[in-house]
Coordinates of C-alpha atoms in Angstrom, one line a residue:
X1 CA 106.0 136.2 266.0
X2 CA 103.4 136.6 263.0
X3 CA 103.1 135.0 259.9
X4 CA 104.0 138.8 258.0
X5 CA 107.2 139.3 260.8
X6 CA 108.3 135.8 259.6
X7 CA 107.9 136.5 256.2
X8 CA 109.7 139.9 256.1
X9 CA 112.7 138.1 257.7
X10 CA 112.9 135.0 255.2
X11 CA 111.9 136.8 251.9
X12 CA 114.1 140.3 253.2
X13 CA 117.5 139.6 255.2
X14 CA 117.6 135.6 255.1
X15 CA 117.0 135.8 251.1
X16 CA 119.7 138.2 250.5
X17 CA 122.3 135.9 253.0
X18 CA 121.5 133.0 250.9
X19 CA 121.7 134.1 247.2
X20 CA 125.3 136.1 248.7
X21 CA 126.5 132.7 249.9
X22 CA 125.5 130.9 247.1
X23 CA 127.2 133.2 244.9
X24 CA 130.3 134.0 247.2
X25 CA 130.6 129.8 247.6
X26 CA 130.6 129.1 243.9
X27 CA 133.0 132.0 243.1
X28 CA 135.4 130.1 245.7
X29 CA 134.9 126.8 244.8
X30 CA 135.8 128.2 240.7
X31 CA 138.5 129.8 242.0
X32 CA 140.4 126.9 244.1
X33 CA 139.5 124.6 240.9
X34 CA 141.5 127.2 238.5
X35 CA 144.5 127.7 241.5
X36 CA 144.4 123.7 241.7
X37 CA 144.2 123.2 237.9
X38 CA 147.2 126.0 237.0
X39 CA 149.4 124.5 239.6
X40 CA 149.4 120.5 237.8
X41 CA 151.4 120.8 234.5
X42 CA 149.6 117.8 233.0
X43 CA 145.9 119.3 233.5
X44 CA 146.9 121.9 231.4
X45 CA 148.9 120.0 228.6
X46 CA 145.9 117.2 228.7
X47 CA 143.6 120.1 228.0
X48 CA 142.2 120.1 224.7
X49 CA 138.9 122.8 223.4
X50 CA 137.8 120.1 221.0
X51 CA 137.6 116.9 223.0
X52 CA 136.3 119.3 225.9
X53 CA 133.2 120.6 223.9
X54 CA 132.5 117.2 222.6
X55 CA 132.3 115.8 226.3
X56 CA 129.9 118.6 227.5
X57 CA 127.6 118.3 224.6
X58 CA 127.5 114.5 224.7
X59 CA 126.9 114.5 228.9
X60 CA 124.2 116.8 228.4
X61 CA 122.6 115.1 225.3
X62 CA 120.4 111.9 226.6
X63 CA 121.8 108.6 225.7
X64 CA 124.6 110.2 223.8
X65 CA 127.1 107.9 225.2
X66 CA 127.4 103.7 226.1
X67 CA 126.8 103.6 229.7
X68 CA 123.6 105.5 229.3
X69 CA 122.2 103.4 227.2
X70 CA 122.9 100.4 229.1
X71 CA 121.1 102.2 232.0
X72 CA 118.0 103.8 230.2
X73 CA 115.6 104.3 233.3
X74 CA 118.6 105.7 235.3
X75 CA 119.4 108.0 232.2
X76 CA 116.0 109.0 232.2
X77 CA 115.8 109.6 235.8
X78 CA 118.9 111.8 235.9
X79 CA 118.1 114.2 232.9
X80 CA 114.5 114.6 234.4
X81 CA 115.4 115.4 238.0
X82 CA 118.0 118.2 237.0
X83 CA 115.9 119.6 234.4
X84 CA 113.4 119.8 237.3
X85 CA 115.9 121.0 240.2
X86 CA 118.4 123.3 238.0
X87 CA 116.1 124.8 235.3
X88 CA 112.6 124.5 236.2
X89 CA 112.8 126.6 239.5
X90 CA 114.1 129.7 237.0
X91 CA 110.9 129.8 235.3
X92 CA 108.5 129.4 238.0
X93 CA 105.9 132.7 238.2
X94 CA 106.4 133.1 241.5
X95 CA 109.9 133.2 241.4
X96 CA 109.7 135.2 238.7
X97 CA 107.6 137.2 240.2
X98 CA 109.7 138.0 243.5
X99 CA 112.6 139.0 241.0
X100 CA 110.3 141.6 239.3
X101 CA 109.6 143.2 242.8
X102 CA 112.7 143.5 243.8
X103 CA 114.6 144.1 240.5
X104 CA 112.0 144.9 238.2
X105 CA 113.3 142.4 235.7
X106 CA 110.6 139.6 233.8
X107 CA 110.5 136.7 231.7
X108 CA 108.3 133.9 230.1
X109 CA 107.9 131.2 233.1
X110 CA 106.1 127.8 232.9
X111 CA 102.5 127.1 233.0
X112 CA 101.6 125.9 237.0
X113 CA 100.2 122.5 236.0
X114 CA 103.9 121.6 233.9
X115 CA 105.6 123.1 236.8
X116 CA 103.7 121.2 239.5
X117 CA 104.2 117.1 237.3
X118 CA 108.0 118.2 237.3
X119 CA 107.7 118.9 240.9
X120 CA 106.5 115.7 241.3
X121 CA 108.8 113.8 239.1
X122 CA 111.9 115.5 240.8
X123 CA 110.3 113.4 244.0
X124 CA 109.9 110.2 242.4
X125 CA 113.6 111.0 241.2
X126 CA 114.5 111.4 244.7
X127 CA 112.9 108.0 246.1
X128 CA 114.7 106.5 242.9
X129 CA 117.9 107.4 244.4
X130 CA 117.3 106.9 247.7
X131 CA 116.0 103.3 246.3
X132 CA 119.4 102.8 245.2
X133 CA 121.2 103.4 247.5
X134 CA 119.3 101.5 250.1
X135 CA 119.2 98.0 248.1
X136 CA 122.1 98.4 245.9
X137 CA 125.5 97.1 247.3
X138 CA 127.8 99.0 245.4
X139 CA 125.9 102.3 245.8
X140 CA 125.3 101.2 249.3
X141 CA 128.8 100.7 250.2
X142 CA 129.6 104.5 249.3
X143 CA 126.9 106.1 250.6
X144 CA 127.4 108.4 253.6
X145 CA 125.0 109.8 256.0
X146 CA 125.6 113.4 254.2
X147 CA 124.1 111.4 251.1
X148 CA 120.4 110.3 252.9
X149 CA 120.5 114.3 254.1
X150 CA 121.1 116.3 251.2
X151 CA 118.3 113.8 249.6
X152 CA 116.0 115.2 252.0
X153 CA 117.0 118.7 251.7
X154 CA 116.2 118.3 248.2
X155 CA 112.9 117.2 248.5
X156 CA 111.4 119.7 251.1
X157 CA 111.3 122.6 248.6
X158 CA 109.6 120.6 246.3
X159 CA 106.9 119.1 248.1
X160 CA 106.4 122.2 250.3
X161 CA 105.9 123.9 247.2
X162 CA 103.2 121.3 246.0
X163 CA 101.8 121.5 249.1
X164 CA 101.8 125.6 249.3
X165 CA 100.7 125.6 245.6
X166 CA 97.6 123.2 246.2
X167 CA 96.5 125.2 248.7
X168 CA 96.7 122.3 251.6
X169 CA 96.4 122.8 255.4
X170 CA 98.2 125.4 257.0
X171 CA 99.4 126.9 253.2
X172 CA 100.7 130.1 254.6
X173 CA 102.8 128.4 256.7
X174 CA 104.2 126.0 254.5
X175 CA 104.8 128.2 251.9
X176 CA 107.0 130.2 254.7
X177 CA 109.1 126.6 255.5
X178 CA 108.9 126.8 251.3
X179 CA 111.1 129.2 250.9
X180 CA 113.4 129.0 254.1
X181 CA 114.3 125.3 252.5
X182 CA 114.9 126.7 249.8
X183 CA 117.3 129.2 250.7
X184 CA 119.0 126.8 253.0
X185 CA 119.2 124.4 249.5
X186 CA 120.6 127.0 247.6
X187 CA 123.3 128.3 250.3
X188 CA 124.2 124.6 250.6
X189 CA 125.0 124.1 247.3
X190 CA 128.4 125.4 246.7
X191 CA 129.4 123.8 250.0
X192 CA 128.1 120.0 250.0
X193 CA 128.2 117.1 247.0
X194 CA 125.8 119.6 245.2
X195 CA 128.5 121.8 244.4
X196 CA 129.4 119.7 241.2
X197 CA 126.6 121.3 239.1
X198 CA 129.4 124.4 239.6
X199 CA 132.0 122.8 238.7
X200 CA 130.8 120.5 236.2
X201 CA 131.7 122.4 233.1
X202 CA 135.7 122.4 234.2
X203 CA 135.5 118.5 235.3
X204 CA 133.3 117.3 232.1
X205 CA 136.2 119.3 230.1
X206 CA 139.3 117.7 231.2
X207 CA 137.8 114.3 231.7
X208 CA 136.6 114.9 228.4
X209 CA 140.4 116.3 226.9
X210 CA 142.4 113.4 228.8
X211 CA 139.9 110.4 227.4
X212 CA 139.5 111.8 224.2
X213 CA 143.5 113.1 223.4
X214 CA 145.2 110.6 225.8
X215 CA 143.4 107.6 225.9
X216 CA 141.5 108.2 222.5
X217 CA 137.8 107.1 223.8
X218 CA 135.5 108.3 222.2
X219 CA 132.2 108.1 224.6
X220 CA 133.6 110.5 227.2

């Protein structure tokens, strides 16, 4: 099989399965949250606009709340590996630029050199938690071999796209196991521990209307 056979497959039929699972996972993990939430009474009596939009603002504002100031470099750490995995990849050129192709649709992306530190510093992220939860007991203690894996399916997008932007050994190649990692990343997120980022809105809101109108604490 060639390089352009392989490439037709990953960037034609194996693109479309993944963004279609992605989406068709997220609708159904939404959808079992809602069922779930509509069938307990007390999620929806706890629920409260105010204290939810407080919650999300402060969880997504750096060191807007007491634990992450008493953990700065894990704060830190955090904010600058989803920025890198969740955002960054939307305003990558070539990304952008497979959109326009298909879709014809364009917008401002990031210059290569940002794109490439964050790329790096989504890595370091990554060996940051892995750090953790090899020498930390109470991390240690919950961690599951799905945990060391989804780690490592993280990463291989990232580095294969250092490596295929740099121009390394092999380029073409890598920049084919590129973008099949990140497919399989993106169809595994709705599906694995990932899948919080879609629900993240829902849980931040209620954890944020039961501590703030129940239990009257402020920080979450």
């Amino acid at each position: 099989m060639t390089l352009q056979t392989l490439y037709t497959i990953i960037a034609g039929p194996l693109a479309v399965l993944a963004i279609t699972g992605f989406v068709l996972g997220c609708v159904y993990r939404i959808v079992m949250a809602v069922r779930q939430t509509a069938s307990d009474r007390m999620v929806i009596e706890y629920f409260h606009p105010r204290y939810a939009l407080r919650s999300i603002l402060r969880w997504l504002t750096p060191y807007s709340t007491v634990n992450m100031r008493r953990h700065p470099i894990m704060t830190l750490v955090t904010f600058v590996f989803h920025l890198g995995m969740v955002v960054m990849p939307f305003f990558i050129f070539a990304h952008m630029l497979m959109v326009y192709e298909a879709f014809g649709l364009s917008w401002p992306t990031l210059p290569d050199v940002f794109v490439e530190w964050m790329s790096w510093a989504v890595l370091l992220a990554l060996v940051f938690f892995l750090g953790r939860r090899l020498i930390l007991p109470e991390v240690r203690y919950l961690t599951t071999l799905s945990d060391y894996l989804i780690l490592l399916l993280i990463a291989l997008p990232f580095f294969t796209g250092i490596w295929a932007y740099k121009g390394w050994w092999a380029a073409e190649w890598v920049t084919l196991l590129h973008m099949l990692s990140g497919e399989i990343l993106l169809l595994a997120i709705p599906f694995t521990r990932l899948g919080h980022m879609v629900l993240f809105f829902m849980t931040r809101g209620y954890m944020g209307s039961e501590f703030g109108g129940i239990r009257h604490a402020r920080d979450w």
